[in-house]
PDB file of C-alpha atoms in Angstrom:
ATOM      1  CA  MET A  28      -7.322   4.213 -18.208  1.00 46.00           C
ATOM      2  CA  ALA A  29      -4.315   1.960 -18.069  1.00 51.00           C
ATOM      3  CA  GLY A  30      -4.245  -1.549 -16.724  1.00 49.00           C
ATOM      4  CA  PHE A  31      -1.778  -2.931 -14.207  1.00 49.00           C
ATOM      5  CA  GLY A  32      -0.913  -6.454 -15.256  1.00 49.00           C
ATOM      6  CA  GLY A  33      -3.121  -8.880 -17.102  1.00 47.00           C
ATOM      7  CA  GLY A  34      -6.408  -9.871 -15.537  1.00 51.00           C
ATOM      8  CA  GLU A  35      -6.128  -7.467 -12.624  1.00 56.00           C
ATOM      9  CA  LEU A  36      -8.256  -4.444 -11.831  1.00 61.00           C
ATOM     10  CA  ARG A  37      -7.772  -1.541 -14.170  1.00 75.00           C
ATOM     11  CA  THR A  38      -6.003   1.330 -12.469  1.00 81.00           C
ATOM     12  CA  PRO A  39      -6.820   4.938 -13.360  1.00 87.00           C
ATOM     13  CA  ILE A  40      -3.845   7.175 -14.199  1.00 92.00           C
ATOM     14  CA  PHE A  41      -3.715  10.258 -11.981  1.00 93.00           C
ATOM     15  CA  ASN A  42      -2.951  13.348 -14.064  1.00 92.00           C
ATOM     16  CA  GLY A  43      -3.521  15.990 -11.394  1.00 92.00           C
ATOM     17  CA  GLU A  44      -7.282  16.262 -11.852  1.00 93.00           C
ATOM     18  CA  ASN A  45     -10.186  14.682  -9.965  1.00 92.00           C
ATOM     19  CA  TYR A  46      -7.986  13.513  -7.061  1.00 94.00           C
ATOM     20  CA  GLU A  47     -10.961  12.644  -4.838  1.00 94.00           C
ATOM     21  CA  PHE A  48     -12.436  10.275  -7.423  1.00 93.00           C
ATOM     22  CA  TRP A  49      -9.033   8.752  -8.224  1.00 93.00           C
ATOM     23  CA  SER A  50      -8.160   8.200  -4.556  1.00 93.00           C
ATOM     24  CA  ILE A  51     -11.446   6.374  -3.873  1.00 93.00           C
ATOM     25  CA  ARG A  52     -10.802   4.046  -6.804  1.00 92.00           C
ATOM     26  CA  MET A  53      -7.195   3.450  -5.745  1.00 92.00           C
ATOM     27  CA  LYS A  54      -8.217   2.678  -2.153  1.00 93.00           C
ATOM     28  CA  THR A  55     -10.585   0.014  -3.467  1.00 92.00           C
ATOM     29  CA  ILE A  56      -7.835  -1.465  -5.636  1.00 91.00           C
ATOM     30  CA  PHE A  57      -5.361  -1.558  -2.749  1.00 92.00           C
ATOM     31  CA  LYS A  58      -7.940  -3.223  -0.508  1.00 93.00           C
ATOM     32  CA  SER A  59      -8.723  -5.831  -3.164  1.00 90.00           C
ATOM     33  CA  HIS A  60      -5.026  -6.757  -3.302  1.00 89.00           C
ATOM     34  CA  GLY A  61      -4.646  -6.813   0.497  1.00 90.00           C
ATOM     35  CA  LEU A  62      -2.314  -3.812   0.351  1.00 90.00           C
ATOM     36  CA  TRP A  63      -4.307  -1.024   1.986  1.00 91.00           C
ATOM     37  CA  GLU A  64      -2.658  -1.479   5.398  1.00 88.00           C
ATOM     38  CA  PHE A  65       0.740  -0.860   3.775  1.00 86.00           C
ATOM     39  CA  VAL A  66      -0.473   2.345   2.154  1.00 87.00           C
ATOM     40  CA  GLU A  67      -2.202   3.593   5.286  1.00 87.00           C
ATOM     41  CA  LYS A  68       0.370   2.596   7.923  1.00 84.00           C
ATOM     42  CA  GLY A  69       3.576   1.961   6.000  1.00 82.00           C
ATOM     43  CA  VAL A  70       6.158  -0.605   6.996  1.00 80.00           C
ATOM     44  CA  GLU A  71       8.158  -0.223  10.160  1.00 75.00           C
ATOM     45  CA  CYS A  72      11.612  -1.672  10.441  1.00 65.00           C
ATOM     46  CA  SER A  73      12.196  -3.676  13.619  1.00 60.00           C
ATOM     47  CA  ASP A  74      14.121  -1.906  16.342  1.00 53.00           C
ATOM     48  CA  SER A  75      16.020  -4.340  18.528  1.00 48.00           C
ATOM     49  CA  ARG A  76      15.828  -1.891  21.442  1.00 47.00           C
ATOM     50  CA  GLY A  77      12.025  -2.275  21.803  1.00 48.00           C
ATOM     51  CA  THR A  78      10.523  -4.474  24.483  1.00 49.00           C
ATOM     52  CA  ASP A  79       9.142  -7.899  23.647  1.00 51.00           C
ATOM     53  CA  ALA A  80       5.728  -6.948  25.081  1.00 48.00           C
ATOM     54  CA  LYS A  81       5.477  -3.919  22.789  1.00 49.00           C
ATOM     55  CA  LYS A  82       6.490  -5.979  19.768  1.00 52.00           C
ATOM     56  CA  LYS A  83       3.966  -8.693  20.560  1.00 51.00           C
ATOM     57  CA  GLU A  84       1.169  -6.142  21.082  1.00 48.00           C
ATOM     58  CA  LYS A  85       1.968  -4.477  17.754  1.00 51.00           C
ATOM     59  CA  GLU A  86       2.069  -7.819  15.930  1.00 50.00           C
ATOM     60  CA  GLU A  87      -1.262  -8.952  17.372  1.00 47.00           C
ATOM     61  CA  SER A  88      -2.968  -5.722  16.296  1.00 50.00           C
ATOM     62  CA  SER A  89      -2.046  -6.152  12.651  1.00 58.00           C
ATOM     63  CA  ASP A  90      -2.130  -8.769   9.914  1.00 62.00           C
ATOM     64  CA  VAL A  91       1.267  -7.442   8.853  1.00 62.00           C
ATOM     65  CA  GLY A  92       2.746  -8.782  12.114  1.00 63.00           C
ATOM     66  CA  LYS A  93       1.795 -12.318  11.061  1.00 75.00           C
ATOM     67  CA  MET A  94       3.785 -12.203   7.811  1.00 81.00           C
ATOM     68  CA  THR A  95       7.454 -12.951   7.288  1.00 87.00           C
ATOM     69  CA  LEU A  96       9.785 -10.056   6.540  1.00 88.00           C
ATOM     70  CA  THR A  97      10.034 -11.210   2.927  1.00 89.00           C
ATOM     71  CA  GLU A  98       6.243 -11.208   2.539  1.00 90.00           C
ATOM     72  CA  VAL A  99       5.997  -7.744   4.098  1.00 89.00           C
ATOM     73  CA  LEU A 100       8.680  -6.319   1.830  1.00 90.00           C
ATOM     74  CA  MET A 101       7.100  -7.892  -1.255  1.00 91.00           C
ATOM     75  CA  LYS A 102       3.657  -6.475  -0.450  1.00 90.00           C
ATOM     76  CA  ASP A 103       5.174  -3.073   0.330  1.00 89.00           C
ATOM     77  CA  ALA A 104       6.994  -3.129  -3.016  1.00 91.00           C
ATOM     78  CA  LYS A 105       3.790  -4.151  -4.804  1.00 91.00           C
ATOM     79  CA  ALA A 106       1.898  -1.221  -3.229  1.00 90.00           C
ATOM     80  CA  LEU A 107       4.696   1.176  -4.168  1.00 90.00           C
ATOM     81  CA  GLY A 108       4.790  -0.223  -7.698  1.00 90.00           C
ATOM     82  CA  LEU A 109       1.042   0.294  -8.050  1.00 89.00           C
ATOM     83  CA  ILE A 110       1.358   3.906  -6.932  1.00 89.00           C
ATOM     84  CA  GLN A 111       4.297   4.580  -9.249  1.00 90.00           C
ATOM     85  CA  GLY A 112       2.486   2.980 -12.152  1.00 89.00           C
ATOM     86  CA  VAL A 113      -0.673   5.052 -11.874  1.00 91.00           C
ATOM     87  CA  VAL A 114       0.649   8.590 -11.800  1.00 90.00           C
ATOM     88  CA  SER A 115       1.408  10.473 -14.983  1.00 91.00           C
ATOM     89  CA  ASP A 116       5.022  11.127 -15.942  1.00 90.00           C
ATOM     90  CA  ALA A 117       4.507  14.815 -15.157  1.00 90.00           C
ATOM     91  CA  ILE A 118       3.452  14.046 -11.573  1.00 87.00           C
ATOM     92  CA  PHE A 119       5.797  11.138 -10.781  1.00 86.00           C
ATOM     93  CA  PRO A 120       8.899  13.229  -9.930  1.00 83.00           C
TER      94      PRO A 120
END
């Protein structure tokens, strides 16, 4: 297993085998870093054509709606970096 950063949870490298086991471990890691919502739902870019009521409803239903755009983009990048860092070179492309 390879580690992701010092002092953080050790992340298992996915090599194409035992996906079910690997995905359970990765879900736990994402949750522990507060990133699971980004993996599960992704990040939506704001559309200025939407109504204010719809935007407010969406923001209230999610912790992501309470973060600044910079915080959202940083967490999204961290989740993506974790995923990219834990797949083997053969699987990454």
